[in-house]
PDB file of C-alpha atoms in Angstrom:
ATOM      1  CA  UNK E 568       0.000   0.000   0.000  1.00 48.00           C
ATOM      2  CA  UNK E 569       1.246   3.517  -0.700  1.00 48.00           C
ATOM      3  CA  UNK E 570       0.684   6.818   1.008  1.00 52.00           C
ATOM      4  CA  UNK E 571       2.108  10.134  -0.117  1.00 64.00           C
ATOM      5  CA  UNK E 572       5.612   9.555   1.206  1.00 82.00           C
ATOM      6  CA  UNK E 573       6.167   5.799   1.624  1.00 85.00           C
ATOM      7  CA  UNK E 574       5.372   2.493   0.035  1.00 88.00           C
ATOM      8  CA  UNK E 575       4.948  -0.104   2.799  1.00 92.00           C
ATOM      9  CA  UNK E 576       4.921  -3.845   2.205  1.00 94.00           C
ATOM     10  CA  UNK E 577       4.361  -6.570   4.793  1.00 96.00           C
ATOM     11  CA  UNK E 578       5.712  -9.981   3.824  1.00 94.00           C
ATOM     12  CA  UNK E 579       6.452 -13.254   5.595  1.00 91.00           C
ATOM     13  CA  UNK E 580       9.664 -12.544   7.472  1.00 93.00           C
ATOM     14  CA  UNK E 581      10.013  -8.795   6.887  1.00 97.00           C
ATOM     15  CA  UNK E 582       8.360  -5.415   6.495  1.00 97.00           C
ATOM     16  CA  UNK E 583       9.790  -2.874   4.077  1.00 96.00           C
ATOM     17  CA  UNK E 584       9.149   0.841   3.777  1.00 95.00           C
ATOM     18  CA  UNK E 585      10.352   2.564   0.626  1.00 93.00           C
ATOM     19  CA  UNK E 586      10.550   6.337   0.515  1.00 89.00           C
ATOM     20  CA  UNK E 587       8.659   7.750  -2.460  1.00 84.00           C
ATOM     21  CA  UNK E 588      10.112  10.780  -4.197  1.00 76.00           C
ATOM     22  CA  UNK E 589       7.397  13.382  -4.726  1.00 75.00           C
ATOM     23  CA  UNK E 590       4.482  12.160  -6.797  1.00 78.00           C
ATOM     24  CA  UNK E 591       6.284   9.176  -8.361  1.00 81.00           C
ATOM     25  CA  UNK E 592       3.975   6.202  -8.828  1.00 85.00           C
ATOM     26  CA  UNK E 593       5.286   3.116  -7.007  1.00 87.00           C
ATOM     27  CA  UNK E 594       5.203   1.131 -10.268  1.00 89.00           C
ATOM     28  CA  UNK E 595       7.608   3.640 -11.882  1.00 91.00           C
ATOM     29  CA  UNK E 596      10.032   3.850  -8.956  1.00 92.00           C
ATOM     30  CA  UNK E 597      13.683   3.811 -10.028  1.00 94.00           C
ATOM     31  CA  UNK E 598      15.242   4.838  -6.712  1.00 93.00           C
ATOM     32  CA  UNK E 599      13.962   3.316  -3.509  1.00 92.00           C
ATOM     33  CA  UNK E 600      15.558   4.343  -0.236  1.00 93.00           C
ATOM     34  CA  UNK E 601      14.234   1.639   2.057  1.00 96.00           C
ATOM     35  CA  UNK E 602      14.207   0.268   5.570  1.00 96.00           C
ATOM     36  CA  UNK E 603      13.764  -3.465   6.028  1.00 97.00           C
ATOM     37  CA  UNK E 604      12.483  -4.589   9.426  1.00 97.00           C
ATOM     38  CA  UNK E 605      12.670  -8.200  10.557  1.00 97.00           C
ATOM     39  CA  UNK E 606      10.307  -9.798  13.120  1.00 96.00           C
ATOM     40  CA  UNK E 607      13.161  -9.544  15.668  1.00 95.00           C
ATOM     41  CA  UNK E 608      13.073  -5.759  15.328  1.00 95.00           C
ATOM     42  CA  UNK E 609      16.403  -5.634  13.513  1.00 95.00           C
ATOM     43  CA  UNK E 610      16.391  -2.977  10.796  1.00 97.00           C
ATOM     44  CA  UNK E 611      18.503  -2.778   7.667  1.00 97.00           C
ATOM     45  CA  UNK E 612      19.034  -0.081   5.060  1.00 96.00           C
ATOM     46  CA  UNK E 613      18.893  -0.622   1.299  1.00 97.00           C
ATOM     47  CA  UNK E 614      19.192   1.984  -1.440  1.00 96.00           C
ATOM     48  CA  UNK E 615      17.591   0.239  -4.413  1.00 96.00           C
ATOM     49  CA  UNK E 616      18.484   1.848  -7.747  1.00 96.00           C
ATOM     50  CA  UNK E 617      17.843   0.658 -11.284  1.00 97.00           C
ATOM     51  CA  UNK E 618      20.886   0.319 -13.509  1.00 96.00           C
ATOM     52  CA  UNK E 619      19.339   2.902 -15.872  1.00 96.00           C
ATOM     53  CA  UNK E 620      18.868   5.427 -13.070  1.00 95.00           C
ATOM     54  CA  UNK E 621      22.390   4.828 -11.812  1.00 96.00           C
ATOM     55  CA  UNK E 622      23.721   5.662 -15.274  1.00 97.00           C
ATOM     56  CA  UNK E 623      21.574   8.848 -15.360  1.00 96.00           C
ATOM     57  CA  UNK E 624      22.946   9.894 -11.959  1.00 96.00           C
ATOM     58  CA  UNK E 625      26.523   9.290 -13.049  1.00 97.00           C
ATOM     59  CA  UNK E 626      25.973  11.229 -16.296  1.00 97.00           C
ATOM     60  CA  UNK E 627      24.486  14.118 -14.300  1.00 97.00           C
ATOM     61  CA  UNK E 628      27.564  14.020 -12.037  1.00 97.00           C
ATOM     62  CA  UNK E 629      29.756  14.105 -15.146  1.00 97.00           C
ATOM     63  CA  UNK E 630      28.120  17.400 -16.110  1.00 97.00           C
ATOM     64  CA  UNK E 631      28.182  18.846 -12.581  1.00 97.00           C
ATOM     65  CA  UNK E 632      31.708  17.675 -11.730  1.00 97.00           C
ATOM     66  CA  UNK E 633      30.551  15.628  -8.727  1.00 96.00           C
ATOM     67  CA  UNK E 634      32.182  12.272  -7.945  1.00 96.00           C
ATOM     68  CA  UNK E 635      35.230  12.949 -10.086  1.00 97.00           C
ATOM     69  CA  UNK E 636      32.965  14.041 -12.932  1.00 97.00           C
ATOM     70  CA  UNK E 637      30.733  10.980 -12.726  1.00 95.00           C
ATOM     71  CA  UNK E 638      33.488   8.400 -12.676  1.00 96.00           C
ATOM     72  CA  UNK E 639      32.048   6.654  -9.602  1.00 96.00           C
ATOM     73  CA  UNK E 640      28.973   6.321  -7.423  1.00 94.00           C
ATOM     74  CA  UNK E 641      29.277   5.253  -3.831  1.00 93.00           C
ATOM     75  CA  UNK E 642      26.612   4.268  -1.298  1.00 91.00           C
ATOM     76  CA  UNK E 643      27.056   1.943   1.690  1.00 88.00           C
ATOM     77  CA  UNK E 644      23.722   0.208   1.190  1.00 93.00           C
ATOM     78  CA  UNK E 645      23.484   0.133  -2.609  1.00 96.00           C
ATOM     79  CA  UNK E 646      21.502  -2.614  -4.344  1.00 96.00           C
ATOM     80  CA  UNK E 647      21.340  -2.285  -8.134  1.00 97.00           C
ATOM     81  CA  UNK E 648      18.129  -3.701  -9.598  1.00 97.00           C
ATOM     82  CA  UNK E 649      17.359  -4.456 -13.218  1.00 96.00           C
ATOM     83  CA  UNK E 650      13.677  -3.496 -13.315  1.00 96.00           C
ATOM     84  CA  UNK E 651      11.908  -0.416 -12.024  1.00 95.00           C
ATOM     85  CA  UNK E 652       8.943  -0.446  -9.680  1.00 94.00           C
ATOM     86  CA  UNK E 653       8.254  -1.215  -6.045  1.00 93.00           C
ATOM     87  CA  UNK E 654       7.061  -4.755  -6.856  1.00 94.00           C
ATOM     88  CA  UNK E 655      10.418  -5.609  -8.436  1.00 95.00           C
ATOM     89  CA  UNK E 656      12.248  -4.044  -5.493  1.00 95.00           C
ATOM     90  CA  UNK E 657      10.182  -6.105  -3.046  1.00 96.00           C
ATOM     91  CA  UNK E 658      11.097  -9.261  -4.991  1.00 96.00           C
ATOM     92  CA  UNK E 659      14.790  -8.364  -4.660  1.00 96.00           C
ATOM     93  CA  UNK E 660      14.473  -7.684  -0.921  1.00 97.00           C
ATOM     94  CA  UNK E 661      12.563 -10.961  -0.441  1.00 96.00           C
ATOM     95  CA  UNK E 662      15.347 -12.857  -2.201  1.00 96.00           C
ATOM     96  CA  UNK E 663      18.014 -11.214  -0.041  1.00 96.00           C
ATOM     97  CA  UNK E 664      16.075 -11.976   3.165  1.00 96.00           C
ATOM     98  CA  UNK E 665      15.325 -15.583   2.163  1.00 95.00           C
ATOM     99  CA  UNK E 666      18.953 -16.177   1.142  1.00 95.00           C
ATOM    100  CA  UNK E 667      20.003 -15.608   4.742  1.00 93.00           C
ATOM    101  CA  UNK E 668      22.589 -13.074   3.561  1.00 91.00           C
ATOM    102  CA  UNK E 669      20.839  -9.898   4.711  1.00 94.00           C
ATOM    103  CA  UNK E 670      23.294  -9.206   7.549  1.00 92.00           C
ATOM    104  CA  UNK E 671      26.299  -9.747   5.265  1.00 93.00           C
ATOM    105  CA  UNK E 672      24.969  -7.676   2.359  1.00 93.00           C
ATOM    106  CA  UNK E 673      23.326  -4.642   3.935  1.00 95.00           C
ATOM    107  CA  UNK E 674      24.166  -2.321   6.814  1.00 94.00           C
ATOM    108  CA  UNK E 675      22.130  -2.697   9.985  1.00 94.00           C
ATOM    109  CA  UNK E 676      20.426   0.381  11.376  1.00 95.00           C
ATOM    110  CA  UNK E 677      21.506   0.712  14.997  1.00 91.00           C
ATOM    111  CA  UNK E 678      20.870   3.048  17.879  1.00 88.00           C
ATOM    112  CA  UNK E 679      20.186   6.602  16.830  1.00 87.00           C
ATOM    113  CA  UNK E 680      19.745   5.541  13.214  1.00 86.00           C
ATOM    114  CA  UNK E 681      23.445   4.867  12.695  1.00 88.00           C
ATOM    115  CA  UNK E 682      24.380   2.410   9.971  1.00 85.00           C
ATOM    116  CA  UNK E 683      26.586  -0.480  11.058  1.00 87.00           C
ATOM    117  CA  UNK E 684      28.816  -2.315   8.656  1.00 81.00           C
ATOM    118  CA  UNK E 685      27.492  -5.619   7.319  1.00 81.00           C
ATOM    119  CA  UNK E 686      28.752  -8.695   9.201  1.00 74.00           C
ATOM    120  CA  UNK E 687      31.584 -10.307   7.285  1.00 65.00           C
TER     121      UNK E 687
END
């Protein structure tokens, strides 16, 4: 279900909230800053970005001079997805959760909202 600022999905084993940017329809979402919450209360951060959007961001940085003129993009919780839309992003999150690799792939959100490094 979506409200004006978040798309929230409840699934077996996790709840995810994806921040919506302005009036973007959830089915057209290409960047999804999300929080994944497990039944234990543990929370993880994932910045879901389509490959196409990542290229657009890097090209914009090339024009603006940011990130060594678009030569890199860095985010601690980056997950690149192939298809746009919240449904596709939920599928990706579900796969990561079910794989058992969540704690090794994504940073945990700790006290005060601080991101902790994934467990290696």
